[in-house]
Amino acid sequence: MAFKTQKTFYITTAIPYVNAEPHLGFGLELVQADVVARHRRLIGDDVRFVTGTDENALKNFLAARERGMEPMDLIERNAAAFRELREVLDLSWDDFIRTTEPRHIRGAKKFWQACDPGDIYKRSYRGIYCPGCEEFKTEKDLADGCCPEHPHTKLEAVEEENYFFRLSKYQDAIEDLIASGRLEIIPETRRHEILSFVRQGLQDFSISRSSARSHGFGIPVPGDSSQVQYVWFDALTNYINALGYADDAEPFRRYWRDGDMVLHVIGKGIARFHAVHWPAMLLSAGLPLPKKIFVHGYITVEGQKISKTLGNIIVPKEIAGEYGTDALRYYLLREIPAFEDGDFSEQKLVERYNGDLANGLGNLVARVATLGERVSPIPLVEVSLREDIRAATRETREAVRSATDSFRFNEALADIWRLIGVADRFVNETKPWAIEDEAELRVVLANACAVVVAVADLIEPYLPGTTGRIRAQISLKDGEVIVKRGEGLFPRRA
Ligand SMILES: [Zn+2]
């Protein structure tokens, strides 16, 4: 075996249904995961970042029928819109899995068969079913008799023969896993919610549906053609199928079986599936468990929940087209608190854009580039930097590293913008435009450039495109800063 020098870091997002085009909420999740993936790559980890689409859901079929479309046509169209987010949001995923791909279907079948046979049993089930969630609900899940996720969807009373998974058997194991922190759930509030849910007692859950009621959608249950796998059973296995679980492929062994870190990034609505069902399923199949689950909140638009009914769906492509990819990334990461719900409004986006990007970062880079070009290249010797500048830069690096490691993206950006403020004040105080002595000017600009170079490094996981554009104007090479003034980074918006 070769000596392993790099730690592996496997990071996934949820795989959304493709019954509609991607909205801003999933854009948030992708951008957050992308920051973590880029951050870990810069640290030197062997990163694998995977996203994808859940295409076996009955919901997709129902959405197509509503539009008078062939299901696969709708799925192809929307799956393409999801893949397009890679360019729209400048994402760095390594792989994109669709659950209609053979690698997923074979993996989902293999996983079913790998589960302890005593854990899967058939019984008649009668329950309240939310077609929106494709999930049976218990009374305590409901709010005013409705699904909290789908208050406008009519709930159905359903009775059918299904396979069940013996989740109750894993009560102690799951409780211990979460309580001990071996499965870390972030933030703490979500960990508490999950733990108290587990402590109420875990109940076996249905993991199949009748093939007839699924309109042929879904992955067949091995050995029983009358049943297809419940979409949430097969969908979770995408995380290992993307790595080649079906064939015990090298990426599966490297990132999952023998991996150092497995992190799932998800929204709060599906935390139970990931923190309770999935670990129990993996235990049953004798496979290693994920180590961390990061749960983000939801985005409201102008204070209201995003919904088709309200017609307030924000399409990431339109916002990015209007304001730029990094302006949208910045808003999502800075304005939406990573652990809670946050709000999107175009007015706030314009305020953030003008205040932080145009007047803040953009203005600093333009000033330093204009002044610096006259005396470029500027030797950058650490000892010639002012102590307060050095200290502020060093402290910001540490704070940003720690905030990013713990998913406090908004705090990391606030820290970086404080450093931008330090540089602004430094330029205002030292007034380089009034300095006539060239040697003195070089020292002052070395300080200003050092901060800009540090800022470009620090924002790289967050605003990768902007980092590239700053480095095209101000960059450090062989101990010298090369300055070449370019176009403004963020032209002011009216
Ligand atoms: Zn629902």
Short mmCIF file of C-alpha atoms and ligand atoms in Angstrom, two decimals:
data_model
loop_
_atom_site.label_atom_id
_atom_site.label_comp_id
_atom_site.label_asym_id
_atom_site.label_seq_id
_atom_site.Cartn_x
_atom_site.Cartn_y
_atom_site.Cartn_z
CA MET A 1 0.00 0.00 0.00
CA ALA A 2 1.30 3.43 -0.94
CA PHE A 3 1.97 5.81 1.94
CA LYS A 4 -0.97 8.13 2.20
CA THR A 5 0.10 11.73 2.69
CA GLN A 6 -3.17 13.52 2.01
CA LYS A 7 -6.30 13.27 4.07
CA THR A 8 -9.40 12.45 2.08
CA PHE A 9 -12.41 14.72 2.31
CA TYR A 10 -15.65 13.55 0.76
CA ILE A 11 -18.37 16.19 0.63
CA THR A 12 -21.86 15.85 -0.77
CA THR A 13 -24.97 17.95 -1.14
CA ALA A 14 -28.47 16.57 -1.10
CA ILE A 15 -29.78 15.50 -4.48
CA PRO A 16 -32.95 17.46 -5.21
CA TYR A 17 -35.99 16.30 -7.12
CA VAL A 18 -36.11 17.49 -10.69
CA ASN A 19 -39.83 18.30 -10.72
CA ALA A 20 -38.91 21.97 -11.06
CA GLU A 21 -35.94 24.11 -11.99
CA PRO A 22 -33.41 24.77 -9.24
CA HIS A 23 -34.29 27.64 -6.93
CA LEU A 24 -32.15 29.79 -4.70
CA GLY A 25 -32.43 27.50 -1.66
CA PHE A 26 -30.51 24.74 -3.37
CA GLY A 27 -28.15 27.36 -4.79
CA LEU A 28 -27.29 28.25 -1.19
CA GLU A 29 -26.51 24.63 -0.35
CA LEU A 30 -24.30 24.20 -3.41
CA VAL A 31 -22.40 27.40 -2.72
CA GLN A 32 -21.83 26.49 0.93
CA ALA A 33 -20.57 23.03 -0.04
CA ASP A 34 -18.39 24.57 -2.73
CA VAL A 35 -16.72 26.88 -0.20
CA VAL A 36 -15.88 23.91 2.01
CA ALA A 37 -14.58 21.87 -0.94
CA ARG A 38 -12.37 24.72 -2.18
CA HIS A 39 -11.17 25.46 1.35
CA ARG A 40 -10.16 21.83 1.92
CA ARG A 41 -8.40 21.65 -1.45
CA LEU A 42 -6.38 24.76 -0.57
CA ILE A 43 -5.43 23.15 2.73
CA GLY A 44 -4.16 20.19 0.71
CA ASP A 45 -6.82 17.54 1.28
CA ASP A 46 -7.73 14.97 -1.35
CA VAL A 47 -11.25 16.30 -1.93
CA ARG A 48 -14.16 14.68 -3.71
CA PHE A 49 -17.21 16.93 -4.05
CA VAL A 50 -20.38 15.34 -5.40
CA THR A 51 -23.87 16.58 -6.14
CA GLY A 52 -26.63 15.28 -8.37
CA THR A 53 -30.32 14.87 -8.98
CA ASP A 54 -32.97 12.54 -7.59
CA GLU A 55 -34.85 11.33 -10.63
CA ASN A 56 -36.77 8.33 -9.31
CA ALA A 57 -39.27 10.30 -7.27
CA LEU A 58 -42.94 9.93 -8.06
CA LYS A 59 -43.07 13.72 -7.72
CA ASN A 60 -41.15 14.05 -10.98
CA PHE A 61 -43.73 11.89 -12.73
CA LEU A 62 -46.61 13.87 -11.25
CA ALA A 63 -45.03 17.19 -12.26
CA ALA A 64 -44.55 15.99 -15.84
CA ARG A 65 -48.13 14.77 -16.07
CA GLU A 66 -49.37 18.11 -14.79
CA ARG A 67 -47.51 19.84 -17.62
CA GLY A 68 -48.58 17.28 -20.22
CA MET A 69 -44.96 16.24 -20.72
CA GLU A 70 -43.23 12.90 -20.99
CA PRO A 71 -41.60 12.31 -17.58
CA MET A 72 -38.13 11.74 -19.04
CA ASP A 73 -38.40 14.98 -21.08
CA LEU A 74 -39.11 16.99 -17.95
CA ILE A 75 -36.40 15.16 -16.04
CA GLU A 76 -33.83 15.76 -18.78
CA ARG A 77 -34.71 19.43 -19.03
CA ASN A 78 -34.59 20.11 -15.31
CA ALA A 79 -31.54 17.92 -14.67
CA ALA A 80 -29.77 20.01 -17.32
CA ALA A 81 -30.77 23.19 -15.46
CA PHE A 82 -29.24 21.75 -12.28
CA ARG A 83 -26.01 20.84 -14.06
CA GLU A 84 -25.91 24.34 -15.53
CA LEU A 85 -25.53 25.74 -12.00
CA ARG A 86 -21.90 24.70 -12.21
CA GLU A 87 -21.21 27.69 -14.47
CA VAL A 88 -23.92 29.94 -13.04
CA LEU A 89 -22.54 29.70 -9.50
CA ASP A 90 -18.91 28.83 -10.33
CA LEU A 91 -19.07 25.47 -8.55
CA SER A 92 -16.21 23.00 -8.37
CA TRP A 93 -17.95 19.66 -7.97
CA ASP A 94 -16.01 16.63 -9.14
CA ASP A 95 -18.97 14.49 -10.05
CA PHE A 96 -22.69 14.76 -10.68
CA ILE A 97 -24.82 11.68 -10.11
CA ARG A 98 -28.29 11.10 -11.51
CA THR A 99 -30.28 8.38 -9.82
CA THR A 100 -31.48 7.08 -13.19
CA GLU A 101 -27.88 6.13 -14.04
CA PRO A 102 -26.96 2.43 -14.05
CA ARG A 103 -24.25 3.00 -11.42
CA HIS A 104 -26.91 4.22 -9.01
CA ILE A 105 -29.53 1.61 -9.84
CA ARG A 106 -27.05 -1.25 -9.49
CA GLY A 107 -25.72 0.24 -6.27
CA ALA A 108 -29.19 0.71 -4.77
CA LYS A 109 -30.04 -2.94 -5.49
CA LYS A 110 -26.73 -4.13 -4.06
CA PHE A 111 -27.29 -2.04 -0.94
CA TRP A 112 -30.76 -3.49 -0.35
CA GLN A 113 -29.30 -6.97 -0.55
CA ALA A 114 -26.37 -6.03 1.68
CA CYS A 115 -28.69 -5.03 4.54
CA ASP A 116 -29.05 -7.56 7.34
CA PRO A 117 -31.96 -9.77 6.12
CA GLY A 118 -33.48 -9.57 9.60
CA ASP A 119 -33.79 -5.79 9.19
CA ILE A 120 -36.14 -5.87 6.20
CA TYR A 121 -39.63 -7.32 6.58
CA LYS A 122 -43.02 -6.99 4.91
CA ARG A 123 -46.19 -5.79 6.56
CA SER A 124 -49.41 -4.01 5.85
CA TYR A 125 -49.26 -0.33 6.51
CA ARG A 126 -51.94 2.28 6.88
CA GLY A 127 -50.98 5.88 7.23
CA ILE A 128 -51.32 9.51 6.28
CA TYR A 129 -49.27 10.20 3.23
CA CYS A 130 -48.00 13.53 1.90
CA PRO A 131 -47.61 13.28 -1.89
CA GLY A 132 -45.43 16.39 -1.72
CA CYS A 133 -42.87 14.72 0.54
CA GLU A 134 -43.64 11.19 -0.72
CA GLU A 135 -43.57 10.36 2.91
CA PHE A 136 -45.92 8.89 5.47
CA LYS A 137 -46.62 11.34 8.27
CA THR A 138 -47.47 10.81 11.90
CA GLU A 139 -49.82 13.12 13.81
CA LYS A 140 -46.93 14.87 15.48
CA ASP A 141 -45.36 15.73 12.11
CA LEU A 142 -48.42 17.72 11.10
CA ALA A 143 -49.26 21.35 11.74
CA ASP A 144 -53.00 22.13 11.77
CA GLY A 145 -53.64 18.83 10.01
CA CYS A 146 -51.29 19.74 7.15
CA CYS A 147 -47.75 18.89 6.17
CA PRO A 148 -45.63 21.83 7.35
CA GLU A 149 -43.55 21.55 4.16
CA HIS A 150 -46.61 21.41 1.91
CA PRO A 151 -49.46 23.27 3.61
CA HIS A 152 -51.45 23.39 0.35
CA THR A 153 -51.15 19.69 -0.54
CA LYS A 154 -54.02 17.37 0.35
CA LEU A 155 -52.89 14.51 2.58
CA GLU A 156 -54.02 10.99 1.65
CA ALA A 157 -55.00 8.01 3.79
CA VAL A 158 -53.09 5.11 2.25
CA GLU A 159 -53.06 1.40 3.00
CA GLU A 160 -50.62 -0.96 1.33
CA GLU A 161 -48.22 -3.86 1.79
CA ASN A 162 -44.69 -2.56 2.09
CA TYR A 163 -41.27 -3.61 3.13
CA PHE A 164 -40.13 -2.07 6.37
CA PHE A 165 -36.72 -1.32 7.76
CA ARG A 166 -36.15 -2.28 11.38
CA LEU A 167 -34.99 1.15 12.53
CA SER A 168 -36.10 0.38 16.10
CA LYS A 169 -33.25 -2.12 16.39
CA TYR A 170 -30.76 0.73 15.97
CA GLN A 171 -32.21 2.96 18.68
CA ASP A 172 -29.25 2.64 21.05
CA ALA A 173 -26.63 2.68 18.31
CA ILE A 174 -27.97 5.88 16.74
CA GLU A 175 -28.46 7.61 20.06
CA ASP A 176 -24.93 6.75 21.10
CA LEU A 177 -23.53 7.80 17.74
CA ILE A 178 -25.01 11.28 18.01
CA ALA A 179 -24.63 11.77 21.76
CA SER A 180 -20.96 10.75 21.62
CA GLY A 181 -20.26 13.08 18.70
CA ARG A 182 -18.93 10.25 16.54
CA LEU A 183 -21.54 11.51 14.13
CA GLU A 184 -21.25 15.25 14.43
CA ILE A 185 -24.35 17.27 13.61
CA ILE A 186 -23.82 20.97 13.02
CA PRO A 187 -25.19 23.29 14.29
CA GLU A 188 -25.83 22.36 17.89
CA THR A 189 -29.53 23.30 17.66
CA ARG A 190 -30.07 20.65 14.97
CA ARG A 191 -28.10 18.10 16.97
CA HIS A 192 -30.44 18.68 19.90
CA GLU A 193 -33.52 18.36 17.70
CA ILE A 194 -32.33 15.08 16.23
CA LEU A 195 -31.26 13.69 19.57
CA SER A 196 -34.59 14.46 21.20
CA PHE A 197 -36.37 12.93 18.20
CA VAL A 198 -34.28 9.77 18.60
CA ARG A 199 -34.98 9.67 22.34
CA GLN A 200 -38.73 9.64 21.71
CA GLY A 201 -38.18 6.16 20.29
CA LEU A 202 -37.36 5.19 16.72
CA GLN A 203 -40.01 3.44 14.68
CA ASP A 204 -39.49 1.11 11.76
CA PHE A 205 -40.13 2.86 8.48
CA SER A 206 -41.53 1.81 5.17
CA ILE A 207 -38.88 1.41 2.47
CA SER A 208 -40.93 0.33 -0.53
CA ARG A 209 -44.02 1.29 -2.48
CA SER A 210 -46.30 -0.72 -4.68
CA SER A 211 -44.99 -0.67 -8.25
CA ALA A 212 -48.51 0.04 -9.46
CA ARG A 213 -48.89 3.24 -7.41
CA SER A 214 -45.47 4.39 -8.62
CA HIS A 215 -46.38 4.38 -12.33
CA GLY A 216 -43.32 2.25 -13.01
CA PHE A 217 -41.09 4.89 -11.43
CA GLY A 218 -38.45 3.77 -8.99
CA ILE A 219 -35.86 1.08 -8.51
CA PRO A 220 -37.28 -2.45 -8.23
CA VAL A 221 -36.97 -4.28 -4.93
CA PRO A 222 -34.62 -7.22 -5.56
CA GLY A 223 -36.70 -10.39 -5.83
CA ASP A 224 -40.13 -8.71 -5.69
CA SER A 225 -41.38 -7.02 -8.85
CA SER A 226 -44.57 -5.86 -7.11
CA GLN A 227 -42.55 -3.32 -5.12
CA VAL A 228 -40.15 -0.48 -5.86
CA GLN A 229 -37.74 1.05 -3.38
CA TYR A 230 -39.05 4.01 -1.47
CA VAL A 231 -37.36 7.02 -3.05
CA TRP A 232 -35.72 8.00 0.23
CA PHE A 233 -34.21 4.56 0.59
CA ASP A 234 -32.57 4.48 -2.81
CA ALA A 235 -31.74 8.20 -2.89
CA LEU A 236 -29.53 8.07 0.20
CA THR A 237 -27.39 5.41 -1.39
CA ASN A 238 -26.39 7.91 -4.08
CA TYR A 239 -23.63 9.03 -1.72
CA ILE A 240 -21.84 5.72 -2.07
CA ASN A 241 -23.03 4.92 -5.58
CA ALA A 242 -21.37 8.07 -6.91
CA LEU A 243 -18.10 6.55 -5.70
CA GLY A 244 -18.70 3.21 -7.38
CA TYR A 245 -20.11 1.17 -4.48
CA ALA A 246 -21.74 -1.28 -6.92
CA ASP A 247 -18.32 -2.41 -8.16
CA ASP A 248 -16.36 -1.78 -4.97
CA ALA A 249 -14.44 0.73 -7.10
CA GLU A 250 -11.28 2.50 -5.99
CA PRO A 251 -13.00 5.85 -5.19
CA PHE A 252 -15.49 4.03 -2.96
CA ARG A 253 -12.70 2.40 -1.02
CA ARG A 254 -10.62 5.58 -0.87
CA TYR A 255 -13.27 8.15 0.07
CA TRP A 256 -15.84 6.07 1.90
CA ARG A 257 -14.60 2.76 3.22
CA ASP A 258 -11.11 3.95 4.19
CA GLY A 259 -11.77 7.70 4.01
CA ASP A 260 -10.82 10.28 6.64
CA MET A 261 -13.86 12.54 6.35
CA VAL A 262 -17.35 12.14 4.99
CA LEU A 263 -19.49 15.27 5.23
CA HIS A 264 -23.09 15.64 4.11
CA VAL A 265 -24.40 19.17 3.53
CA ILE A 266 -28.20 19.26 3.73
CA GLY A 267 -31.22 21.43 4.46
CA LYS A 268 -33.03 21.21 7.78
CA GLY A 269 -36.12 19.51 6.28
CA ILE A 270 -34.23 16.29 5.56
CA ALA A 271 -32.02 16.08 8.64
CA ARG A 272 -33.74 12.95 10.00
CA PHE A 273 -33.19 10.97 6.84
CA HIS A 274 -29.49 11.76 6.99
CA ALA A 275 -28.82 11.68 10.71
CA VAL A 276 -31.06 8.74 11.65
CA HIS A 277 -32.18 6.59 8.71
CA TRP A 278 -28.97 6.68 6.72
CA PRO A 279 -26.58 5.73 9.54
CA ALA A 280 -28.91 2.87 10.54
CA MET A 281 -29.06 1.66 6.94
CA LEU A 282 -25.27 1.75 6.73
CA LEU A 283 -24.92 -0.14 10.01
CA SER A 284 -27.30 -2.77 8.66
CA ALA A 285 -25.24 -3.08 5.47
CA GLY A 286 -22.00 -3.24 7.46
CA LEU A 287 -20.58 -0.07 5.93
CA PRO A 288 -18.73 2.85 7.56
CA LEU A 289 -20.74 5.90 8.58
CA PRO A 290 -20.48 9.57 7.64
CA LYS A 291 -18.62 11.70 10.19
CA LYS A 292 -20.35 15.06 9.89
CA ILE A 293 -23.65 16.49 8.81
CA PHE A 294 -23.95 20.22 8.28
CA VAL A 295 -27.55 21.43 8.29
CA HIS A 296 -28.32 24.82 6.78
CA GLY A 297 -31.53 26.82 7.11
CA TYR A 298 -34.00 27.93 4.49
CA ILE A 299 -34.18 31.07 2.42
CA THR A 300 -37.24 33.24 2.45
CA VAL A 301 -37.86 35.84 -0.22
CA GLU A 302 -38.84 39.27 1.08
CA GLY A 303 -39.82 37.55 4.32
CA GLN A 304 -41.96 34.84 2.69
CA LYS A 305 -41.38 31.15 2.14
CA ILE A 306 -40.34 30.33 -1.44
CA SER A 307 -43.30 28.72 -3.16
CA LYS A 308 -44.75 28.20 -6.58
CA THR A 309 -48.12 29.37 -5.29
CA LEU A 310 -46.70 32.71 -4.21
CA GLY A 311 -44.79 32.99 -7.48
CA ASN A 312 -41.70 34.23 -5.66
CA ILE A 313 -39.25 31.66 -6.97
CA ILE A 314 -35.85 33.20 -7.46
CA VAL A 315 -33.83 31.60 -10.23
CA PRO A 316 -30.08 31.75 -9.48
CA LYS A 317 -29.27 32.13 -13.18
CA GLU A 318 -31.24 35.37 -13.44
CA ILE A 319 -29.66 36.97 -10.36
CA ALA A 320 -26.16 35.88 -11.37
CA GLY A 321 -26.79 37.17 -14.88
CA GLU A 322 -27.81 40.56 -13.54
CA TYR A 323 -25.30 41.09 -10.72
CA GLY A 324 -22.55 38.57 -11.39
CA THR A 325 -21.80 35.15 -9.97
CA ASP A 326 -19.63 36.37 -7.11
CA ALA A 327 -22.14 39.03 -6.08
CA LEU A 328 -24.72 36.26 -5.65
CA ARG A 329 -22.25 33.97 -3.88
CA TYR A 330 -21.30 36.84 -1.59
CA TYR A 331 -24.91 37.59 -0.73
CA LEU A 332 -25.75 33.96 0.03
CA LEU A 333 -22.69 33.45 2.21
CA ARG A 334 -22.66 36.83 3.94
CA GLU A 335 -26.32 37.68 4.38
CA ILE A 336 -27.83 34.25 5.07
CA PRO A 337 -26.67 33.10 8.52
CA ALA A 338 -25.18 29.65 7.93
CA PHE A 339 -27.07 27.96 10.78
CA GLU A 340 -30.43 29.67 10.51
CA ASP A 341 -32.99 30.84 8.02
CA GLY A 342 -32.19 33.96 6.06
CA ASP A 343 -33.92 36.29 3.69
CA PHE A 344 -33.29 37.27 0.11
CA SER A 345 -34.35 40.59 -1.29
CA GLU A 346 -33.04 42.32 -4.34
CA GLN A 347 -32.83 45.60 -2.48
CA LYS A 348 -30.57 44.07 0.16
CA LEU A 349 -28.51 42.47 -2.58
CA VAL A 350 -27.96 45.89 -4.17
CA GLU A 351 -27.03 47.33 -0.76
CA ARG A 352 -24.50 44.56 -0.13
CA TYR A 353 -23.20 44.92 -3.65
CA ASN A 354 -22.62 48.66 -3.48
CA GLY A 355 -21.54 48.77 0.15
CA ASP A 356 -19.28 45.73 0.46
CA LEU A 357 -18.25 44.85 -3.07
CA ALA A 358 -18.13 48.11 -5.04
CA ASN A 359 -17.18 50.57 -2.27
CA GLY A 360 -15.37 48.05 -0.08
CA LEU A 361 -13.30 45.50 -1.93
CA GLY A 362 -13.57 46.97 -5.43
CA ASN A 363 -12.58 50.45 -4.33
CA LEU A 364 -9.59 49.24 -2.29
CA VAL A 365 -8.22 47.18 -5.17
CA ALA A 366 -8.71 50.07 -7.61
CA ARG A 367 -6.93 52.56 -5.32
CA VAL A 368 -4.00 50.29 -4.59
CA ALA A 369 -3.67 49.24 -8.23
CA THR A 370 -3.70 52.85 -9.45
CA LEU A 371 -1.11 54.01 -6.93
CA GLY A 372 0.98 50.87 -7.15
CA GLU A 373 1.29 50.69 -10.91
CA ARG A 374 3.60 53.72 -10.88
CA VAL A 375 6.21 51.95 -8.75
CA SER A 376 5.63 48.30 -9.70
CA PRO A 377 7.28 45.85 -9.08
CA ILE A 378 7.30 46.47 -5.34
CA PRO A 379 9.61 44.33 -3.19
CA LEU A 380 7.57 42.77 -0.41
CA VAL A 381 9.69 41.99 2.61
CA GLU A 382 7.75 40.82 5.61
CA VAL A 383 9.95 42.76 8.07
CA SER A 384 9.31 46.04 6.30
CA LEU A 385 5.57 45.73 6.94
CA ARG A 386 4.02 47.72 9.73
CA GLU A 387 3.36 45.68 12.84
CA ASP A 388 -0.36 46.55 12.97
CA ILE A 389 -0.80 45.51 9.33
CA ARG A 390 1.04 42.25 9.90
CA ALA A 391 -0.95 41.50 13.04
CA ALA A 392 -4.31 42.30 11.44
CA THR A 393 -3.50 40.08 8.48
CA ARG A 394 -2.29 37.20 10.64
CA GLU A 395 -5.29 37.40 12.97
CA THR A 396 -7.71 37.52 10.05
CA ARG A 397 -6.12 34.43 8.49
CA GLU A 398 -6.59 32.51 11.71
CA ALA A 399 -10.13 33.74 12.27
CA VAL A 400 -11.19 32.94 8.70
CA ARG A 401 -9.66 29.48 8.83
CA SER A 402 -11.48 28.70 12.04
CA ALA A 403 -14.80 30.19 10.88
CA THR A 404 -14.67 28.30 7.57
CA ASP A 405 -13.76 25.04 9.32
CA SER A 406 -16.89 25.40 11.44
CA PHE A 407 -19.20 26.51 8.60
CA ARG A 408 -19.55 30.08 9.95
CA PHE A 409 -19.26 31.48 6.45
CA ASN A 410 -20.90 34.80 7.27
CA GLU A 411 -18.42 35.38 10.10
CA ALA A 412 -15.47 34.52 7.88
CA LEU A 413 -16.57 37.12 5.35
CA ALA A 414 -17.18 39.70 8.08
CA ASP A 415 -13.60 39.07 9.27
CA ILE A 416 -12.20 39.53 5.77
CA TRP A 417 -14.15 42.74 5.32
CA ARG A 418 -12.76 44.07 8.60
CA LEU A 419 -9.30 43.55 7.15
CA ILE A 420 -10.37 45.45 4.04
CA GLY A 421 -11.38 48.25 6.42
CA VAL A 422 -7.91 48.16 8.01
CA ALA A 423 -6.32 48.57 4.58
CA ASP A 424 -8.68 51.42 3.70
CA ARG A 425 -7.79 53.30 6.86
CA PHE A 426 -4.10 52.65 6.28
CA VAL A 427 -4.29 54.19 2.79
CA ASN A 428 -6.29 57.15 4.12
CA GLU A 429 -3.75 57.78 6.90
CA THR A 430 -0.58 57.36 4.90
CA LYS A 431 -1.89 59.28 1.85
CA PRO A 432 0.39 57.57 -0.70
CA TRP A 433 -0.81 59.92 -3.45
CA ALA A 434 0.96 62.77 -1.64
CA ILE A 435 4.25 60.93 -1.08
CA GLU A 436 6.99 62.17 -3.37
CA ASP A 437 9.88 60.04 -2.16
CA GLU A 438 9.79 56.85 -4.22
CA ALA A 439 11.41 54.62 -1.57
CA GLU A 440 8.91 55.78 1.02
CA LEU A 441 6.05 55.27 -1.42
CA ARG A 442 7.18 51.70 -2.07
CA VAL A 443 7.13 50.88 1.62
CA VAL A 444 3.63 52.29 2.05
CA LEU A 445 2.35 50.47 -1.00
CA ALA A 446 4.05 47.25 0.04
CA ASN A 447 1.85 47.36 3.14
CA ALA A 448 -1.31 48.07 1.17
CA CYS A 449 -0.48 45.42 -1.43
CA ALA A 450 0.29 42.85 1.27
CA VAL A 451 -3.25 43.22 2.57
CA VAL A 452 -4.78 43.01 -0.91
CA VAL A 453 -2.75 39.87 -1.66
CA ALA A 454 -3.95 38.36 1.63
CA VAL A 455 -7.56 39.30 0.90
CA ALA A 456 -7.33 37.68 -2.54
CA ASP A 457 -6.11 34.47 -0.86
CA LEU A 458 -8.72 34.58 1.87
CA ILE A 459 -11.71 35.07 -0.40
CA GLU A 460 -10.62 32.35 -2.82
CA PRO A 461 -12.99 29.64 -1.53
CA TYR A 462 -15.78 32.20 -1.30
CA LEU A 463 -15.41 34.33 -4.42
CA PRO A 464 -13.00 32.37 -6.63
CA GLY A 465 -13.63 34.46 -9.74
CA THR A 466 -12.85 37.67 -7.86
CA THR A 467 -9.61 36.22 -6.53
CA GLY A 468 -8.52 35.62 -10.11
CA ARG A 469 -9.45 39.15 -11.12
CA ILE A 470 -7.56 40.69 -8.19
CA ARG A 471 -4.48 38.60 -8.93
CA ALA A 472 -4.57 39.82 -12.54
CA GLN A 473 -4.01 43.32 -11.11
CA ILE A 474 -2.05 42.77 -7.90
CA SER A 475 -0.08 39.60 -7.40
CA LEU A 476 2.89 38.36 -5.45
CA LYS A 477 5.68 36.67 -7.38
CA ASP A 478 9.18 35.84 -6.13
CA GLY A 479 8.98 38.34 -3.28
CA GLU A 480 7.74 41.19 -5.44
CA VAL A 481 4.27 42.57 -5.96
CA ILE A 482 3.45 43.12 -9.60
CA VAL A 483 0.79 45.78 -10.06
CA LYS A 484 -1.07 46.31 -13.28
CA ARG A 485 -4.24 48.29 -13.13
CA GLY A 486 -7.28 46.64 -14.71
CA GLU A 487 -11.01 47.09 -14.91
CA GLY A 488 -13.03 47.80 -11.78
CA LEU A 489 -14.11 44.60 -10.02
CA PHE A 490 -17.64 45.64 -9.13
CA PRO A 491 -19.00 48.70 -10.98
CA ARG A 492 -21.47 50.55 -8.77
CA ARG A 493 -25.16 49.81 -9.28
CA ALA A 494 -27.84 52.43 -9.38
ZN ZN B 1 -45.07 17.27 2.62
#
